[in-house]
mmCIF file of C-alpha atoms in Angstrom:
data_model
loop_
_atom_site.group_PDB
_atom_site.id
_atom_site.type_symbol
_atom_site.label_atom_id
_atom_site.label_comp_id
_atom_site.label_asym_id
_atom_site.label_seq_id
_atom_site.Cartn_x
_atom_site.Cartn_y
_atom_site.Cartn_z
ATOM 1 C CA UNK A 90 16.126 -22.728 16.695
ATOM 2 C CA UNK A 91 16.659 -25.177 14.040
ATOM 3 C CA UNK A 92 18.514 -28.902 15.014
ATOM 4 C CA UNK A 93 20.623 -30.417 12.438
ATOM 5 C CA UNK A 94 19.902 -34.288 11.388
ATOM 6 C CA UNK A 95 22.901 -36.292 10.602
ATOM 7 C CA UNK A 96 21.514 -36.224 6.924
ATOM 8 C CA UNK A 97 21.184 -32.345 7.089
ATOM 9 C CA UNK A 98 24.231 -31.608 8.198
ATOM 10 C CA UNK A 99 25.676 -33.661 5.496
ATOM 11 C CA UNK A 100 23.587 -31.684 2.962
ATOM 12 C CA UNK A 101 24.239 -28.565 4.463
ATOM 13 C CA UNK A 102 25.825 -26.720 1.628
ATOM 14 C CA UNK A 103 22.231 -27.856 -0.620
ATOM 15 C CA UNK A 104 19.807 -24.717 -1.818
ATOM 16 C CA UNK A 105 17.220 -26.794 0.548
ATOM 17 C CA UNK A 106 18.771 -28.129 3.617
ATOM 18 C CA UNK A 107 16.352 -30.443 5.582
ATOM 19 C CA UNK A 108 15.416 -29.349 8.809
ATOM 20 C CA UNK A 109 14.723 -31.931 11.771
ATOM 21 C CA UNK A 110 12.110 -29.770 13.278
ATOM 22 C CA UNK A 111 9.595 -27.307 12.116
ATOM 23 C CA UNK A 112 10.115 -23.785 12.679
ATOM 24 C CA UNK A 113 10.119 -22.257 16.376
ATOM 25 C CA UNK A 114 7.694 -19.387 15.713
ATOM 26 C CA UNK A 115 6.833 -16.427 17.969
ATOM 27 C CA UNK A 116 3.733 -14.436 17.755
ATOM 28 C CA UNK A 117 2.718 -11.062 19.233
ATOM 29 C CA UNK A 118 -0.617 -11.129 20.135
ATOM 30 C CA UNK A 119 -3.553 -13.607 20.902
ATOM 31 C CA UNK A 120 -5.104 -13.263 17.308
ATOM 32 C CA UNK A 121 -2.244 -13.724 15.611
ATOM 33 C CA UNK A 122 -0.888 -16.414 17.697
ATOM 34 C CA UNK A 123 -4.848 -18.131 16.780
ATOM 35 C CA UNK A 124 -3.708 -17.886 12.993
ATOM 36 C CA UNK A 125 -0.287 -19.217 12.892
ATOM 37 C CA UNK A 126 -1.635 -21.842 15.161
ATOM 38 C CA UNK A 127 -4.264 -22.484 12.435
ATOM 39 C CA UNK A 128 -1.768 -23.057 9.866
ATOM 40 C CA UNK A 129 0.636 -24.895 12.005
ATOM 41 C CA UNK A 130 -2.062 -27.350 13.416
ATOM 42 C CA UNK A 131 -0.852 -31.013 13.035
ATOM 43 C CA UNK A 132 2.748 -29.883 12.837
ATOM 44 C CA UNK A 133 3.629 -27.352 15.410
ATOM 45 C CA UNK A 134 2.665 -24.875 18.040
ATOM 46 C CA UNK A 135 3.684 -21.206 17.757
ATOM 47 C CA UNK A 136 4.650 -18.836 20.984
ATOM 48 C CA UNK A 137 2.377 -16.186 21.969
ATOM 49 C CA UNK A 138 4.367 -13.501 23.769
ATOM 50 C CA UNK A 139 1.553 -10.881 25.456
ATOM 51 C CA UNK A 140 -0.670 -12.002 26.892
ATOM 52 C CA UNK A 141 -4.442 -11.747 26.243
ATOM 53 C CA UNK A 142 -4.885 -9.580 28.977
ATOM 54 C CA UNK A 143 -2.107 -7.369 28.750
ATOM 55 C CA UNK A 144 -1.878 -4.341 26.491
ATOM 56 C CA UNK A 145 0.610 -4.944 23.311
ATOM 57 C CA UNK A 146 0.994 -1.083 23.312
ATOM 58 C CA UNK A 147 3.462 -1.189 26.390
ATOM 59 C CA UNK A 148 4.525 -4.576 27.822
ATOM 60 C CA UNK A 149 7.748 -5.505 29.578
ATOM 61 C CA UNK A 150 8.268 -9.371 28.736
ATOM 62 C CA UNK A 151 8.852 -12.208 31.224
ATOM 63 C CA UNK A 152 11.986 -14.241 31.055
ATOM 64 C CA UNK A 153 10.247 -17.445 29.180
ATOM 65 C CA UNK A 154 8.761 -15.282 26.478
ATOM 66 C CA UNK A 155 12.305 -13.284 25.638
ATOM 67 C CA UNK A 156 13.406 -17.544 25.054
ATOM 68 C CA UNK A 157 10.534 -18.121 23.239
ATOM 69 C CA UNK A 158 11.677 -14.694 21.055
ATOM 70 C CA UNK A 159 14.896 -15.516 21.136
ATOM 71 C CA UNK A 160 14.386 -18.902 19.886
ATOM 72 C CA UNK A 161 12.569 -18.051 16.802
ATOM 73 C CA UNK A 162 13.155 -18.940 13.200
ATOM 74 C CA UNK A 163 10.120 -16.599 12.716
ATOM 75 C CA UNK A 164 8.332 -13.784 14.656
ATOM 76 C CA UNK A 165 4.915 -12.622 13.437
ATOM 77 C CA UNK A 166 3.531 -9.505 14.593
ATOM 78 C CA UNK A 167 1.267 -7.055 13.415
ATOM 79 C CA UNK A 168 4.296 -4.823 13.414
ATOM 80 C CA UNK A 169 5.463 -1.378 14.549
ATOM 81 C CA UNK A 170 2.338 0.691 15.566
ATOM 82 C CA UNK A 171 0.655 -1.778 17.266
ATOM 83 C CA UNK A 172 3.692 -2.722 19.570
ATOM 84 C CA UNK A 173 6.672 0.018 19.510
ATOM 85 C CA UNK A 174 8.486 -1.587 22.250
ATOM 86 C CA UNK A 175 9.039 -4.621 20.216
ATOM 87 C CA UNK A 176 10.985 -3.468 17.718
ATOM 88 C CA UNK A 177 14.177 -3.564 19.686
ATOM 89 C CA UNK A 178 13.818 -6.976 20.813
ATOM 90 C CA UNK A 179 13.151 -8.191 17.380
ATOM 91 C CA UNK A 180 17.065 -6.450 16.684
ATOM 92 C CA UNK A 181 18.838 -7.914 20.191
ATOM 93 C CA UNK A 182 17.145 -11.241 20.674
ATOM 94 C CA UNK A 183 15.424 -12.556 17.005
ATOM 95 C CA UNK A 184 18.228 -10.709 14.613
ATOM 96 C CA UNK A 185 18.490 -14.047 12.824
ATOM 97 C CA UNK A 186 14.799 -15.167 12.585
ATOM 98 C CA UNK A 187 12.151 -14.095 9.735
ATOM 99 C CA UNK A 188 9.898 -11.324 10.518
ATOM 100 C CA UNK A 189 6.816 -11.565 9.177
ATOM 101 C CA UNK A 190 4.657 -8.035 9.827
ATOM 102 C CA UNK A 191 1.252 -8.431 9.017
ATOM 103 C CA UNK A 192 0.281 -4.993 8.688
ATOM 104 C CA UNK A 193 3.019 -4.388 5.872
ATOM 105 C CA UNK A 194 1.661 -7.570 3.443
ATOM 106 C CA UNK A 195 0.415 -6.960 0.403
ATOM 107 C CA UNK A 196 -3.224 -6.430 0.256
ATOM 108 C CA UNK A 197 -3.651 -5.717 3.309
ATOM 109 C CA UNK A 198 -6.218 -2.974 4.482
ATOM 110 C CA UNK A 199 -5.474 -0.258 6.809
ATOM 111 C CA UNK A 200 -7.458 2.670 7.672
ATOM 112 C CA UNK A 201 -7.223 5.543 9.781
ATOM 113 C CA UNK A 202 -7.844 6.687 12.894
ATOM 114 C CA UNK A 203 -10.658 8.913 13.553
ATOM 115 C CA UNK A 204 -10.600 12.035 15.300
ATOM 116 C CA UNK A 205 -11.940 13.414 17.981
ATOM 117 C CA UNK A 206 -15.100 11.886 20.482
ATOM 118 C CA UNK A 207 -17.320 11.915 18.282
ATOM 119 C CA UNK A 208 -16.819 10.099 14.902
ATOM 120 C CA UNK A 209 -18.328 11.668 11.464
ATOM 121 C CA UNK A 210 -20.668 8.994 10.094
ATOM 122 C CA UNK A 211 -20.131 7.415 6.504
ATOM 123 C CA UNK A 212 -22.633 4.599 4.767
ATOM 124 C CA UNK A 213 -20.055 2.305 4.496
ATOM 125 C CA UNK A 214 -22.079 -0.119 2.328
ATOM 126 C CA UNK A 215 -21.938 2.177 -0.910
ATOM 127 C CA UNK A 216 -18.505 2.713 -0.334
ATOM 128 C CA UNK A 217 -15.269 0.769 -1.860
ATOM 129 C CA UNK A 218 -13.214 -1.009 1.022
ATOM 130 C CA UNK A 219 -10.319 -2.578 -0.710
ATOM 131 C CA UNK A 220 -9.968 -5.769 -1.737
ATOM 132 C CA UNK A 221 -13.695 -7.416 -1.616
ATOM 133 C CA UNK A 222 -12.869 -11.026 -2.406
ATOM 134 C CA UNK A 223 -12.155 -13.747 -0.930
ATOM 135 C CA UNK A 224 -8.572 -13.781 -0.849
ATOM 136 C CA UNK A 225 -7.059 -17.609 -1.522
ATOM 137 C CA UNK A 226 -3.574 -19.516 -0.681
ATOM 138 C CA UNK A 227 -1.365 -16.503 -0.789
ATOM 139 C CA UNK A 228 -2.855 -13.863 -2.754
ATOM 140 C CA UNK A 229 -2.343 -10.087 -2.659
ATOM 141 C CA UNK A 230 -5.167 -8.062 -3.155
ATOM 142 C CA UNK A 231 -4.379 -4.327 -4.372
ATOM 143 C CA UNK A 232 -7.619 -2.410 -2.498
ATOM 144 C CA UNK A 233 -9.024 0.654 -3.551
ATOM 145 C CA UNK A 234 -8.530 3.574 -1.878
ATOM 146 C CA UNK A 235 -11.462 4.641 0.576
ATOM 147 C CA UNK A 236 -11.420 8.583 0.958
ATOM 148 C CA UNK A 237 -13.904 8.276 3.770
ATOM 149 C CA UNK A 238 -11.678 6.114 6.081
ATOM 150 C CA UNK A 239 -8.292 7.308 4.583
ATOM 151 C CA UNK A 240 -7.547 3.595 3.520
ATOM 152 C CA UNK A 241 -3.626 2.190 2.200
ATOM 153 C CA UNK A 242 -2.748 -1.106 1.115
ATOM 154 C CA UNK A 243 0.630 -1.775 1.811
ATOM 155 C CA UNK A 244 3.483 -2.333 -1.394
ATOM 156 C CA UNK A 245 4.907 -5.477 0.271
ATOM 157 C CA UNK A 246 7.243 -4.483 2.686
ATOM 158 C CA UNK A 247 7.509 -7.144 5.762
ATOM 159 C CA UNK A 248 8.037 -9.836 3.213
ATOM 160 C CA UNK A 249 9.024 -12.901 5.725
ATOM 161 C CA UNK A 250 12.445 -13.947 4.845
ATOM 162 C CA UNK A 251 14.674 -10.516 6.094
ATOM 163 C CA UNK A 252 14.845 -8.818 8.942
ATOM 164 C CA UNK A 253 12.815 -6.243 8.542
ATOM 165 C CA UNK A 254 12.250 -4.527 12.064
ATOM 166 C CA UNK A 255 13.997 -1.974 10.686
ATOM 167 C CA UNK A 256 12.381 -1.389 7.398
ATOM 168 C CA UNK A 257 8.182 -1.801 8.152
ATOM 169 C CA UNK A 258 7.587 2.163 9.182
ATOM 170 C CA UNK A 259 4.543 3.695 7.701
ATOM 171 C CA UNK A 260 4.958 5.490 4.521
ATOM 172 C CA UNK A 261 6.406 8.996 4.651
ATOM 173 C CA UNK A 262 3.488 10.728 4.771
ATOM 174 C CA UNK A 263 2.063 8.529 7.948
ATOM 175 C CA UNK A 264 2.193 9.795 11.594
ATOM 176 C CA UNK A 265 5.541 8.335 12.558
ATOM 177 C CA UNK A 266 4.511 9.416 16.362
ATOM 178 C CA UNK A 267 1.691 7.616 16.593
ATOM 179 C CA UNK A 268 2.955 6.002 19.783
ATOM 180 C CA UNK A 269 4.084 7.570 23.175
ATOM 181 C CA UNK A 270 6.413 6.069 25.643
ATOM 182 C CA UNK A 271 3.822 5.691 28.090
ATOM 183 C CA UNK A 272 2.695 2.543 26.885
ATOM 184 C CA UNK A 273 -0.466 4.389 25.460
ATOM 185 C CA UNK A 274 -0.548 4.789 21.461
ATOM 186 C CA UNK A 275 -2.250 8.294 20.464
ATOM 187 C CA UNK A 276 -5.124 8.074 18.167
ATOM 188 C CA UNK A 277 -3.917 10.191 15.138
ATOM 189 C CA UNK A 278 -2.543 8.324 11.882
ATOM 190 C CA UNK A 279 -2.701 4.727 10.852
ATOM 191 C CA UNK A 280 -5.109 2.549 13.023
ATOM 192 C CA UNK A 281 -3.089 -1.106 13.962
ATOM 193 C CA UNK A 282 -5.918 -2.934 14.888
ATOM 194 C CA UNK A 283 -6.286 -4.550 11.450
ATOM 195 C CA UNK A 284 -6.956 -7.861 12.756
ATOM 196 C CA UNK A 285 -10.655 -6.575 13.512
ATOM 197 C CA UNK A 286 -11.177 -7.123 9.964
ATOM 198 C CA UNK A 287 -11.939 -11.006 8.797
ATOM 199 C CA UNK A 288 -10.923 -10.450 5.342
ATOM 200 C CA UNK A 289 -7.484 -9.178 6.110
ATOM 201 C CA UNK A 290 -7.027 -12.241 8.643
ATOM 202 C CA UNK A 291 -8.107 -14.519 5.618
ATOM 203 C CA UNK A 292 -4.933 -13.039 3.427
ATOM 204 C CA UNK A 293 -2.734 -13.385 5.830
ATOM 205 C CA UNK A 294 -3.070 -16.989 6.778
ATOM 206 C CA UNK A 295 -2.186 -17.201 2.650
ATOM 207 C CA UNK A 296 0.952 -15.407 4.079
ATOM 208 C CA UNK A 297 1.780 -17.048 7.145
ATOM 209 C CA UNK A 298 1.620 -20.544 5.249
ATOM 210 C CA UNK A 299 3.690 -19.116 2.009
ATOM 211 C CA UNK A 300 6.413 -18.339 5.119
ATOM 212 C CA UNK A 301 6.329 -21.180 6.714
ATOM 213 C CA UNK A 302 6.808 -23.435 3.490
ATOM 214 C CA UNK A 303 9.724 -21.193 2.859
ATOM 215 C CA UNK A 304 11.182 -22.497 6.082
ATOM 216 C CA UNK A 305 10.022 -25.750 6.751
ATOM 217 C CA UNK A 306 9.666 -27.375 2.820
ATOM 218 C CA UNK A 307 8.493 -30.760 3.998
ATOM 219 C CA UNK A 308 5.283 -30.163 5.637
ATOM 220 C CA UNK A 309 4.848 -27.009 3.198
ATOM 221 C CA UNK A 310 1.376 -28.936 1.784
ATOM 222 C CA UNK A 311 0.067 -29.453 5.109
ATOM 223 C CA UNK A 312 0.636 -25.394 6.350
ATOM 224 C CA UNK A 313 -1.138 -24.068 2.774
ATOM 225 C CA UNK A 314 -3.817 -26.624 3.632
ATOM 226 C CA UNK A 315 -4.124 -25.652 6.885
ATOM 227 C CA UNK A 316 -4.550 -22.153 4.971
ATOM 228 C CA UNK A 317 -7.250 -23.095 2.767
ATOM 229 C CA UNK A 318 -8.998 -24.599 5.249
ATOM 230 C CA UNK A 319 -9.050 -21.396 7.311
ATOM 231 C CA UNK A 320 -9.480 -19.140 4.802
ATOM 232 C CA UNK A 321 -12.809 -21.271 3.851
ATOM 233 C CA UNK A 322 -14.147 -20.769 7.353
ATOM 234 C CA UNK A 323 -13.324 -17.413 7.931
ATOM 235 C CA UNK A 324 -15.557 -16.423 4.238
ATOM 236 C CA UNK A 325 -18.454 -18.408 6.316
ATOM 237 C CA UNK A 326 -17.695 -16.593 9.730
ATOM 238 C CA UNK A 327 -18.156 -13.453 8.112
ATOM 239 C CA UNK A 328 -21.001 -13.848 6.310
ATOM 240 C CA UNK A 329 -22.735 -15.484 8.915
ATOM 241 C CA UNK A 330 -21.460 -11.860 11.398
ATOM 242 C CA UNK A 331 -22.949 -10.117 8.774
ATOM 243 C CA UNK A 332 -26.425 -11.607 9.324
ATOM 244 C CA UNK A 333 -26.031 -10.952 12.781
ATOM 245 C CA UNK A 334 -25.195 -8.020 12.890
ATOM 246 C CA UNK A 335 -28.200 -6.727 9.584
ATOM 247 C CA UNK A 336 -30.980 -6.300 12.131
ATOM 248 C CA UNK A 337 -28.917 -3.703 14.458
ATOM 249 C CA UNK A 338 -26.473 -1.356 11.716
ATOM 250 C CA UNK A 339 -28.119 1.771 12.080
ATOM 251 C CA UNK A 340 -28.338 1.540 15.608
ATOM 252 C CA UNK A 341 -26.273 4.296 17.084
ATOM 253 C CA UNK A 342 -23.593 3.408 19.867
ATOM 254 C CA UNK A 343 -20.338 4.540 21.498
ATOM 255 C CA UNK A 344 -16.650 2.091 22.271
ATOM 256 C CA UNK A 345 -14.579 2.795 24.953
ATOM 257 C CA UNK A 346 -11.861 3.868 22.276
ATOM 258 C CA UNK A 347 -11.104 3.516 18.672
ATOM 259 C CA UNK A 348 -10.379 0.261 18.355
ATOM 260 C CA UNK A 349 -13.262 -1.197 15.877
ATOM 261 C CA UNK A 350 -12.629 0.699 12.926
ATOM 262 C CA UNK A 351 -12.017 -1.945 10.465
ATOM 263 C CA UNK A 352 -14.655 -4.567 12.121
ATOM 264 C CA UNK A 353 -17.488 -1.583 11.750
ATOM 265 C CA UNK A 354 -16.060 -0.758 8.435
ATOM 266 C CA UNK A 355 -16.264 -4.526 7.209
ATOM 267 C CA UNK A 356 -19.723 -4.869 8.451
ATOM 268 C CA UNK A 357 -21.149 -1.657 7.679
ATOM 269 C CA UNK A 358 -22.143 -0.712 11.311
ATOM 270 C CA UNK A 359 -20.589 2.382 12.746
ATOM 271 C CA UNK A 360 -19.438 4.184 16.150
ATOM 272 C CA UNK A 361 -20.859 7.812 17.288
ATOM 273 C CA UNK A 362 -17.625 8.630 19.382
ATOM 274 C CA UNK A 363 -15.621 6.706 21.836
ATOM 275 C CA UNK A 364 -14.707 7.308 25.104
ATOM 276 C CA UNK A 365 -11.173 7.300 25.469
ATOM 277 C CA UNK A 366 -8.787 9.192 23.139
ATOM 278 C CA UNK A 367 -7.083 5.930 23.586
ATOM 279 C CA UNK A 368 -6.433 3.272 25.990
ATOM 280 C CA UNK A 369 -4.358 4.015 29.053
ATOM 281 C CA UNK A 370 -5.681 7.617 29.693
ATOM 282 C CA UNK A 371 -8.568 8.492 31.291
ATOM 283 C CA UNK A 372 -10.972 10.858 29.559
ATOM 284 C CA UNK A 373 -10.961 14.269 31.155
ATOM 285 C CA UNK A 374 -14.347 16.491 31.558
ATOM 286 C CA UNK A 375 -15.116 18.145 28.559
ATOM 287 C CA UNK A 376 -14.523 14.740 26.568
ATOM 288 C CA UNK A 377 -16.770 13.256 28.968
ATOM 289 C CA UNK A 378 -19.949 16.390 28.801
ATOM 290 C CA UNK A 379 -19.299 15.721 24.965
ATOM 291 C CA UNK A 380 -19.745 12.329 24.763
ATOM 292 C CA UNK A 381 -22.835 12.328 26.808
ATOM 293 C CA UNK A 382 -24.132 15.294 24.487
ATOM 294 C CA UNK A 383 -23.802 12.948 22.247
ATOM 295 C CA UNK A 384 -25.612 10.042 23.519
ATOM 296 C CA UNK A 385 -28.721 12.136 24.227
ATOM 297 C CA UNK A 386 -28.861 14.221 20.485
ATOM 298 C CA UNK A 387 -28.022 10.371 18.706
ATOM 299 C CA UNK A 388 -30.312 8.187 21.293
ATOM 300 C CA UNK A 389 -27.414 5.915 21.803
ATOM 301 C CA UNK A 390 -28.420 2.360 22.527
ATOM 302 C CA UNK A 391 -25.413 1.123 23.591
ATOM 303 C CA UNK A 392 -22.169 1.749 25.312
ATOM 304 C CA UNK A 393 -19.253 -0.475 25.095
ATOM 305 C CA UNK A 394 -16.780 -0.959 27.533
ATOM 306 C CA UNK A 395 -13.837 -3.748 27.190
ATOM 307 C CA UNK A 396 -12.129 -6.356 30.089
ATOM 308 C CA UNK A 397 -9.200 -4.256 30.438
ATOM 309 C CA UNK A 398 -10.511 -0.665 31.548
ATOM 310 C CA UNK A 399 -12.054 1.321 34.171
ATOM 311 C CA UNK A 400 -15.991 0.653 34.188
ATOM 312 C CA UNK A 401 -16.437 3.685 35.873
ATOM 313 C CA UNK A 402 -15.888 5.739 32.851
ATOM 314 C CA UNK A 403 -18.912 4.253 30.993
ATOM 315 C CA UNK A 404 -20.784 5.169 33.815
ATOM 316 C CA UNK A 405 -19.985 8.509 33.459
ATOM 317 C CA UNK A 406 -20.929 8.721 30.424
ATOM 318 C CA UNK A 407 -24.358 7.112 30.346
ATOM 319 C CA UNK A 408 -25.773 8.094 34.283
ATOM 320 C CA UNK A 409 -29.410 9.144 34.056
ATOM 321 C CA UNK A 410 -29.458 8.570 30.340
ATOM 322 C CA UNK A 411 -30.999 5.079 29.907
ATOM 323 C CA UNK A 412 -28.638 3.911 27.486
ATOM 324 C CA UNK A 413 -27.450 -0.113 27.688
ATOM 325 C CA UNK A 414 -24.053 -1.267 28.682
ATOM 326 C CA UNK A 415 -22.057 -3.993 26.547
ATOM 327 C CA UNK A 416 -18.606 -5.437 26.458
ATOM 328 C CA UNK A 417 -16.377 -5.890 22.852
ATOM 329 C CA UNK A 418 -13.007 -7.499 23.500
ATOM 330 C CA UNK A 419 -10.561 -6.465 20.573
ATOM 331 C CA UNK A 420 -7.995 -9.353 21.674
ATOM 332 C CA UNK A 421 -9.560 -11.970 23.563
ATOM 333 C CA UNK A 422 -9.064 -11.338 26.410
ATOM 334 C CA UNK A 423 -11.298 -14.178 27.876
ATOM 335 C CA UNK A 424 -10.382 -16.098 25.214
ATOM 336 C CA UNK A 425 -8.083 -19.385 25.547
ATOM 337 C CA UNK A 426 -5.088 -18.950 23.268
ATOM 338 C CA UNK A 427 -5.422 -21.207 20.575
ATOM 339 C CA UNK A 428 -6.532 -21.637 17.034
ATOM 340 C CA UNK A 429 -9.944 -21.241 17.507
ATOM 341 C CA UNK A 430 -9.350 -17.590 19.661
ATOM 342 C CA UNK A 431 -9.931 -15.294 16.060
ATOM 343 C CA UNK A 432 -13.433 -16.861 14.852
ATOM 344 C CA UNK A 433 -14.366 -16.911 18.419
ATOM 345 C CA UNK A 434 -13.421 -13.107 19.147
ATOM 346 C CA UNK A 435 -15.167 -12.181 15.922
ATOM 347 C CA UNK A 436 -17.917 -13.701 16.417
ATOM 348 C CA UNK A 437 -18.071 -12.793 19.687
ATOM 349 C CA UNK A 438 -17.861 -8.703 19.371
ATOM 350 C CA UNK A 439 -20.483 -9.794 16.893
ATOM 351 C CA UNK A 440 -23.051 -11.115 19.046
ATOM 352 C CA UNK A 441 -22.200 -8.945 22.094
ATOM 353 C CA UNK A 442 -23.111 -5.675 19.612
ATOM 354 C CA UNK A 443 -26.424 -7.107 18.579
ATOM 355 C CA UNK A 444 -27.722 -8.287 22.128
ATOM 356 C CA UNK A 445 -26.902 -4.727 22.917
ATOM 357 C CA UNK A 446 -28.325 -2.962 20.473
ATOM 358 C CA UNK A 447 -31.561 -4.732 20.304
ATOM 359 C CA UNK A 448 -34.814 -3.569 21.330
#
């Protein structure tokens, strides 16, 4: 937490106290920990609390990342539906600190999750996504609504600056089970993996910087330039993804589960099915006689798997079919935590899909 300078404590009863050192921030997962630590660069270092490698649907925290929770003048997190189990901790350990929920901002686009193995195919680049611009320092975007993926922009709840662990629930007429207490979240309702999509990332770094100035005044100019300069390389990240990727969009292929939504959405390149209904239960036989059904009527050229799972399963879906094997890593999972972890699992996902689906 925040130490007291002789100075501040003098001019502790001023509207804006000075603070000795910059915020202690906590982050939820490896992409968002990449852009707070993009915005913080040259004045801090957030907290990352699960690791790449571990699944944010169900994870029991070690001793030094409760401190680092506990310690926090402000958490972000993608918030509820991505990682149940944290809302609890967010009450007990960070009641004091900000919460900043990214999937809650303003702007921000969320879609769906599909149904079923196999996915019903929609040509994405005649459609209306949301918000289509750039986003700059800070802006909110009002998007569209997308019938096809069943697409919401949030009305600005998660606003950094209350507590809101209790108040950053879907709307009423979201799935409000969406998660088990297995760990595993069921694929029905709103899709949290909304950090597969560059152009929400770009708005929230606006966000992340607008909360941090709130907090930390003094090096406010240095976080929304930080901001800017993100936001300016992200734009160039994703058009430079969507040149990858041109050459290989109507290529059909399969993911392990339905985790790429809003990166095939953004991109215009779209799944046949995935294997998993989602991602701590194995797929049982008639999933598995669909899915390769599938690959043989759509000549799948590629079947993803990710670091975390069972490789076993892809092979039961493509045996005797001739259909390539590829890796996409939703969270960077090979990744160093760091600021450069987002660009680098974008654009990685990116070029692992178009090796694969390449003649």
């Amino acid at each position: 937490m925040y130490r007291f300078t002789l100075s501040a404590a003098i001019l502790a009863s001023a509207a804006s106290p000075l603070w000795a050192d910059v915020p202690a921030v906590a982050t939820d997962i490896a992409p968002v920990h990449a852009l707070v630590s993009q915005v913080m660069e040259g004045v801090g270092t957030p907290d990352l609390i699960v690791p790449p490698r571990s699944s944010p649907h169900g994870y029991a925290m070690r001793p030094s990342e409760a401190r680092a929770l506990s310690g926090a003048d402000l958490v972000v997190w993608v918030g509820p539906l991505l990682t149940p189990w944290l809302a609890d901790p967010l009450e007990s350990l960070a009641s004091s600190a900000s919460h900043l929920a990214l999937m809650e901002q303003p702007g921000t686009r969320v879609l769906a999750f599909r149904e079923g193995a196999t996915f019903e195919t929609h040509v994405h680049g005649d459609e209306d996504h949301g918000a289509e611009e750039h986003p700059e320092k800070g802006d909110d975007h009002d998007a569209h609504g997308d019938e096809a993926h069943e697409e919401h922009d949030h009305d600005g709840h998660g606003h950094a600056g209350h507590d809101d662990a209790g108040h950053d629930a879907p709307a009423p007429d979201e799935d409000h089970d969406d998660h088990g207490h297995d760990g595993a979240h069921a694929h029905s309702g709103v899709d949290p993996h909304v950090w597969l999509d560059p152009q929400n990332g770009q708005l929230w770094l606006g966000q992340i910087a607008e909360a941090l100035a709130e907090l930390d005044p003094d090096n406010a100019a240095q976080y929304r330039e930080n901001a800017a300069a993100a936001q300016t390389e992200l734009a160039a990240l994703e058009e430079d993804i969507a040149e990858t990727l041109a050459p290989v969009k109507d290529r059909p292929f399969i993911v392990f589960h339905d985790a790429y939504h809003y990166f095939e959405a953004r991109f215009d390149i779209e799944a046949r099915g995935a294997i998993s209904e989602n991602d701590a239960r194995a797929p049982g036989a008639a999933r598995v006689s669909e899915l390769r059904d599938l690959v043989a009527e759509s000549g799948a050229k590629c079947v993803f798997a990710e670091p975390q799972f069972n490789p076993g399963l892809i092979a039961a879906v493509t045996e005797g079919q001739g259909t390539g094997t590829g890796t996409l890593d939703p969270l960077g999972a090979d990744l160093e935590p760091g600021a450069a972890l987002y660009a680098d699992l974008l654009r990685g996902m990116a070029e692992s899909m178009a090796a694969c689906l390449s003649d």
